[in-house]
Short mmCIF file of C-alpha atoms in Angstrom, two decimals:
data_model
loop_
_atom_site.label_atom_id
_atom_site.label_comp_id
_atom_site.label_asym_id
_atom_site.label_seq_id
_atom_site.Cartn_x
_atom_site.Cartn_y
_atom_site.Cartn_z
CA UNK A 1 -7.28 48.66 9.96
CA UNK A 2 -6.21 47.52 6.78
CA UNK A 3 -2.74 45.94 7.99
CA UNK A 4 -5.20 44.21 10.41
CA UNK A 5 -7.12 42.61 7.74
CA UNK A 6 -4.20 41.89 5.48
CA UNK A 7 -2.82 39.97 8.34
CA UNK A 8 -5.85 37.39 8.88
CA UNK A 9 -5.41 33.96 6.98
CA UNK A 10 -6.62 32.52 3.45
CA UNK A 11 -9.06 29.79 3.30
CA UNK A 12 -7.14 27.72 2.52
CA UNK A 13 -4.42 28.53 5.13
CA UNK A 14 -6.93 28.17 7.78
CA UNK A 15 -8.29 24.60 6.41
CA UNK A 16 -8.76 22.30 9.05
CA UNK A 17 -10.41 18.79 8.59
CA UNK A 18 -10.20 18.41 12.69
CA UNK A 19 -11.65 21.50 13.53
CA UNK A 20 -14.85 20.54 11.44
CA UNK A 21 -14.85 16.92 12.82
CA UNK A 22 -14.56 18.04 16.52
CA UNK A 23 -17.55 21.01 15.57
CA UNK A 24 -19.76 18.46 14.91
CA UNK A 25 -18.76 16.18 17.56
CA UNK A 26 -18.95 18.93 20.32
CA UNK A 27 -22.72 20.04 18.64
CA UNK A 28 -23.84 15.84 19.37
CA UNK A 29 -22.20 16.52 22.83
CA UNK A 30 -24.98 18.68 23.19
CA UNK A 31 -27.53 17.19 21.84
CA UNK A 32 -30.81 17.82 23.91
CA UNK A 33 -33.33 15.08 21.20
CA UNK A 34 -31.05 12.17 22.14
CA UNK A 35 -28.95 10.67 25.44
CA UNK A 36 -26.93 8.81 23.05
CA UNK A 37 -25.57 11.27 20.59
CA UNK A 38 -23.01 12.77 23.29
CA UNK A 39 -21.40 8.99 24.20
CA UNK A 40 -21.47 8.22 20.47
CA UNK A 41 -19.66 12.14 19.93
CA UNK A 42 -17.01 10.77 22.38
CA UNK A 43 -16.22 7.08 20.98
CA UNK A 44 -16.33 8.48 17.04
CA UNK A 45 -13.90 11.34 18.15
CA UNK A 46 -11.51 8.56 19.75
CA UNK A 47 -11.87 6.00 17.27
CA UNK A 48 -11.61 8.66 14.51
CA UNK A 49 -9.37 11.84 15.65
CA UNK A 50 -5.99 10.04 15.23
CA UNK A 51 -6.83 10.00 11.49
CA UNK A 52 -8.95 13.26 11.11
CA UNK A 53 -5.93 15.26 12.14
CA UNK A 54 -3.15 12.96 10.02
CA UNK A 55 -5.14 13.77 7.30
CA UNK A 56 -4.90 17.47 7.97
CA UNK A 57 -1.01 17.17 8.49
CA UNK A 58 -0.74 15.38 4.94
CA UNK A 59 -3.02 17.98 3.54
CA UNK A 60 -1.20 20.98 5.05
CA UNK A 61 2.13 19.49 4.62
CA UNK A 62 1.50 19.20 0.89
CA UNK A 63 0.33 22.25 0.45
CA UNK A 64 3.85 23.76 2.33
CA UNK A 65 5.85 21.72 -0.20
CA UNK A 66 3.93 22.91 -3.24
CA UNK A 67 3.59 26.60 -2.68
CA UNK A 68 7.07 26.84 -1.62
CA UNK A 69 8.11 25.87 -4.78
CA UNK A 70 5.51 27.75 -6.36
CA UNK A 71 7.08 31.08 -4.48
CA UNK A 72 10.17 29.81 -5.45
CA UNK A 73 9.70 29.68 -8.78
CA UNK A 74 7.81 33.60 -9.11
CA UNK A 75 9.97 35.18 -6.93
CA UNK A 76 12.22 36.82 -9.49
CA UNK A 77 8.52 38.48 -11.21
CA UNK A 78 7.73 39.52 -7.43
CA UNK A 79 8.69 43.26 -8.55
CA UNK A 80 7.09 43.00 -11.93
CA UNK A 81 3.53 42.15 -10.68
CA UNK A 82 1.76 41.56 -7.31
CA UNK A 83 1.63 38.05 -6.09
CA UNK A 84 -1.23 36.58 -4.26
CA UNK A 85 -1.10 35.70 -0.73
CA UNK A 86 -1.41 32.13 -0.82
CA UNK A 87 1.43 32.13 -3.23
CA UNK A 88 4.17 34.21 -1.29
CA UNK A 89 6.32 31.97 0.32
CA UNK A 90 5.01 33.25 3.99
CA UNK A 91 2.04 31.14 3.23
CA UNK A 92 4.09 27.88 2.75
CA UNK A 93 5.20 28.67 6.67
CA UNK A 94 1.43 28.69 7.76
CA UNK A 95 0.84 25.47 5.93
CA UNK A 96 4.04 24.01 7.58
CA UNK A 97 2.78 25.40 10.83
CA UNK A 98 -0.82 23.78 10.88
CA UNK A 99 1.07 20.41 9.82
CA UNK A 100 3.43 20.19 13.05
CA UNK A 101 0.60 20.62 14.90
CA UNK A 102 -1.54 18.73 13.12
CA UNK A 103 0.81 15.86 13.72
CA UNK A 104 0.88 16.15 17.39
CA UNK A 105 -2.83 16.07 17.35
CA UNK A 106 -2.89 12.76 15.77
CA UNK A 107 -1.52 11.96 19.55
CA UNK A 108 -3.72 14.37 21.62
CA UNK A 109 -7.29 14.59 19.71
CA UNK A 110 -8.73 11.22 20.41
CA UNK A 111 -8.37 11.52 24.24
CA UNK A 112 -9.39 14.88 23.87
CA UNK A 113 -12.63 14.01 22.14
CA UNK A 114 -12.91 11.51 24.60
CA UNK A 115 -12.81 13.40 27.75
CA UNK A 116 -14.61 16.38 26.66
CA UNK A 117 -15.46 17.31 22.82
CA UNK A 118 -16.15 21.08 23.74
CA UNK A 119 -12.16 21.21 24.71
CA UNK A 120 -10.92 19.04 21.29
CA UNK A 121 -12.95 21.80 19.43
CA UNK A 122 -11.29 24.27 21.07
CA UNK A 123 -8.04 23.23 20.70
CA UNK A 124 -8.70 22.78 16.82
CA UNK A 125 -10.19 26.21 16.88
CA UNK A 126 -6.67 28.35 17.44
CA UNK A 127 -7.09 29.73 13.89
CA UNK A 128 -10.52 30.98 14.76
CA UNK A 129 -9.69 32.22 18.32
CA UNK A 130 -6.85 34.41 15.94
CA UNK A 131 -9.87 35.64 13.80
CA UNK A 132 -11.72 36.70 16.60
CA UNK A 133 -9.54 38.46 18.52
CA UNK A 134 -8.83 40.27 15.49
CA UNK A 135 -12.52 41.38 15.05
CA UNK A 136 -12.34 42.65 18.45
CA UNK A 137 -9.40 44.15 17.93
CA UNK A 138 -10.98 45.65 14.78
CA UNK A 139 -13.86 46.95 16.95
CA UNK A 140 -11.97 48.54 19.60
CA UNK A 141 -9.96 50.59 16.88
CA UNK A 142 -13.76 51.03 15.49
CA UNK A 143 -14.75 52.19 18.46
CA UNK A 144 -11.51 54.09 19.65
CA UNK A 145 -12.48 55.85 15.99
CA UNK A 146 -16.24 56.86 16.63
CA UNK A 147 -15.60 58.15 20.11
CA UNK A 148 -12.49 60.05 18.75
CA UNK A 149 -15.04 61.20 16.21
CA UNK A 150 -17.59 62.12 19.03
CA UNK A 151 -15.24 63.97 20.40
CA UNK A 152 -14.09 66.05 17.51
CA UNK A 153 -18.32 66.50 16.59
CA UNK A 154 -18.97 67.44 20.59
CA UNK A 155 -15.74 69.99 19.98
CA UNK A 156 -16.93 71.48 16.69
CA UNK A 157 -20.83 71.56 18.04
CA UNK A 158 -19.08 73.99 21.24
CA UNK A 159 -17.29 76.13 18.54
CA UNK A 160 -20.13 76.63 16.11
CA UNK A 161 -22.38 77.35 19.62
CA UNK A 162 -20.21 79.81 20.91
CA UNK A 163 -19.57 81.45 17.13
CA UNK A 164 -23.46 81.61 17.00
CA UNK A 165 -23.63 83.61 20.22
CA UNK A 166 -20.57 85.35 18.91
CA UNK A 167 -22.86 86.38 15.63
CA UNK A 168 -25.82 87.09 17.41
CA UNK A 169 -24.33 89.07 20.01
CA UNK A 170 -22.16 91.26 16.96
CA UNK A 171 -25.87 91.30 15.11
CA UNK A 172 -27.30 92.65 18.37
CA UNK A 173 -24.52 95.50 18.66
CA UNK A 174 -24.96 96.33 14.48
CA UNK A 175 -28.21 96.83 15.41
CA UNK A 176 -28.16 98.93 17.88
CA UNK A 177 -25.20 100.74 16.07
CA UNK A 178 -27.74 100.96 12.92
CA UNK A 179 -30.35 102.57 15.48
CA UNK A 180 -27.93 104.93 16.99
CA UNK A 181 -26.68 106.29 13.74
CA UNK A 182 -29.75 106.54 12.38
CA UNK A 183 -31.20 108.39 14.83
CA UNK A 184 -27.87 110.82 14.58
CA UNK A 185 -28.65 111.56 10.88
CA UNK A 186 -32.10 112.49 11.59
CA UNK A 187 -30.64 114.90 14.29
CA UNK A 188 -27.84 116.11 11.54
CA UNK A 189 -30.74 116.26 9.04
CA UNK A 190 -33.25 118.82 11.34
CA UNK A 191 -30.48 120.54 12.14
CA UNK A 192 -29.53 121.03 8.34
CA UNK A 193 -33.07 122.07 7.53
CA UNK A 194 -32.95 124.60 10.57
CA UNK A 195 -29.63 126.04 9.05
CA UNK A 196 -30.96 126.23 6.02
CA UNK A 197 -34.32 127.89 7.51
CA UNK A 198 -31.75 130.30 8.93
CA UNK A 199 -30.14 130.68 6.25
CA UNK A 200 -33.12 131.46 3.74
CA UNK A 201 -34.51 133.76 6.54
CA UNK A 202 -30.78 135.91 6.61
CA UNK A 203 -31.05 136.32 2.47
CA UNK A 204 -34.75 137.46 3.09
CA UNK A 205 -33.17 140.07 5.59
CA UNK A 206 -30.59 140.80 3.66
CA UNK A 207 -32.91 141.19 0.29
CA UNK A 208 -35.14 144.07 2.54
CA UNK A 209 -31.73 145.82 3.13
CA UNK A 210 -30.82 145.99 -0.17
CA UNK A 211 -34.31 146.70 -1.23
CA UNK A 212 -34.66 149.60 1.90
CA UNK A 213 -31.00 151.08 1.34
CA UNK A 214 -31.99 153.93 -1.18
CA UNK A 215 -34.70 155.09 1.54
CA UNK A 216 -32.55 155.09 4.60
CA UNK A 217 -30.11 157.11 2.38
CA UNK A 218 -32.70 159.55 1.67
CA UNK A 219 -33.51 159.91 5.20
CA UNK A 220 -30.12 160.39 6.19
CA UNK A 221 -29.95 163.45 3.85
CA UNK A 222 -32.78 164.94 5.35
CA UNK A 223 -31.77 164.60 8.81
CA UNK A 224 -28.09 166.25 8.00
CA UNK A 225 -30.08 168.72 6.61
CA UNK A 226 -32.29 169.77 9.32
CA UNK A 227 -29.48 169.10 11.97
CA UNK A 228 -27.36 171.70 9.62
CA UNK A 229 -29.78 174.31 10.10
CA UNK A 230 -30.64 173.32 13.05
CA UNK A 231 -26.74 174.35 13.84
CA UNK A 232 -27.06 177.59 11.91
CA UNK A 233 -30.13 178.64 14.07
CA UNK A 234 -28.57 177.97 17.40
CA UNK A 235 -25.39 179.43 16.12
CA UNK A 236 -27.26 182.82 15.28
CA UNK A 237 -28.95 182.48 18.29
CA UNK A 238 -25.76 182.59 20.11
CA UNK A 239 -24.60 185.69 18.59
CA UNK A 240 -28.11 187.68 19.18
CA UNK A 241 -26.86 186.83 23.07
CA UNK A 242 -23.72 187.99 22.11
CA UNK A 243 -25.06 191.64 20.95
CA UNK A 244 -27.32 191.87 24.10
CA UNK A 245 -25.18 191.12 26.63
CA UNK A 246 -22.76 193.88 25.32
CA UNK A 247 -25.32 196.05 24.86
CA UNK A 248 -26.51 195.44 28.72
CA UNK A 249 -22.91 196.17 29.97
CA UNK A 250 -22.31 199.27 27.96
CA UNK A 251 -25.97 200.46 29.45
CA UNK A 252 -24.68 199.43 32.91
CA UNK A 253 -21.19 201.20 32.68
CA UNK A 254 -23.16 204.55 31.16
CA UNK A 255 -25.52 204.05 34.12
CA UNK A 256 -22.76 204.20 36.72
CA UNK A 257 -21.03 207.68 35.05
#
């Protein structure tokens, strides 16, 4: 873009005493108000082309010869500081340019304006035809530039969407994660409190042992004692049959002598 408008001529490069004269003869051409502007547009542009466009050839032709001498004469301070464009010697080439063309419109213009003023101003409007097609060039690279842009917005809009989804789709599944655990610590934390239940329950037990061990000792005594005697008795018991039953047999055998 900015080569483009570096590239587009100085006003005073692009001076042109022809292209204003056949301007305002094509605008009488026309003229609506009047019937005789357009035939007085065509004999002033005859009568006064030839000399319209000689004086742009002496004009432009001047100006080659001065600023050539003018680059000339700064071209050794070119690298020192920045010259402006109508002095650099590529502007005494547009100047020489316009004047060889200028001077074969001092032939062509008054028949031109003649015939048809819209075509003289046309053909003394090349500069301006440049200018143009540089705008439009300017707009298609605008253009070219703000769809490219479009494109890159309409790219980034589908990545944010999709990350958005992304988010609210991971948000969804932290919830739901949140919700699970949570729910598994209350689990973890009634089943703590049930352990612990347990647990105070089993010292409570195990307190009543402790407290009920001197009685069960006692108790034990007493039982070995009566299941001593208990075991004396049955042992005397067994000797009383013991006596009898020899006693009976003796009585028996005494019976039988």
């Amino acid at each position: 873009m900015n080569s483009i408008h570096k590239s587009t001529f100085s006003r005073v490069e692009s001076f042109s005493l022809s292209e204003n004269f056949t301007y305002r003869m094509a605008l009488w051409n026309h003229a609506t108000n009047s019937r005789l502007k357009p035939l007085v547009a065509r004999i002033l542009g005859f009568a006064c082309g030839a000399f319209v466009a000689l004086g742009d050839f002496l004009i432009h032709a001047a100006l080659s010869v001065c600023k050539s001498l003018i680059a000339v004469s700064i071209l050794p301070f070119k690298c020192c500081f920045p010259i402006p464009q109508d002095l650099k010697l590529s502007s005494s080439f547009v100047h020489l340019i316009y004047a060889v063309r200028s001077l074969f419109q001092v032939a062509i213009l008054p028949f031109a304006c003649l015939l048809n003023p819209d075509r003289a101003y046309r053909i003394c409007e090349h500069n301006r035809y440049e200018e143009v097609k540089i705008k439009e060039m300017e707009h298609a690279l605008i253009a070219q530039k703000m769809d490219q842009i479009k494109a890159e917005f309409t790219s980034k809009e589908k990545t944010v969407e999709s990350q958005r989804i992304t988010l609210t789709d991971l948000g969804n599944k932290l919830e739901r994660s949140e919700h699970s655990l949570h729910q598994e610590n209350q689990t973890q934390i009634e089943k703590i409190k049930n352990l612990q239940n347990e647990n105070d329950h089993l010292k409570d037990k195990i307190r009543n042992l402790k407290n009920n061990l001197p009685e069960i000792h006692s108790d034990e005594s007493h039982e070995n004692e009566i299941i001593a005697n208990f075991q004396q008795q049955l042992q005397e018991s067994n000797e009383r049959c013991a006596s009898i039953q020899e006693k009976s047999s003796k009585l028996i055998q005494m019976s039988m002598n």
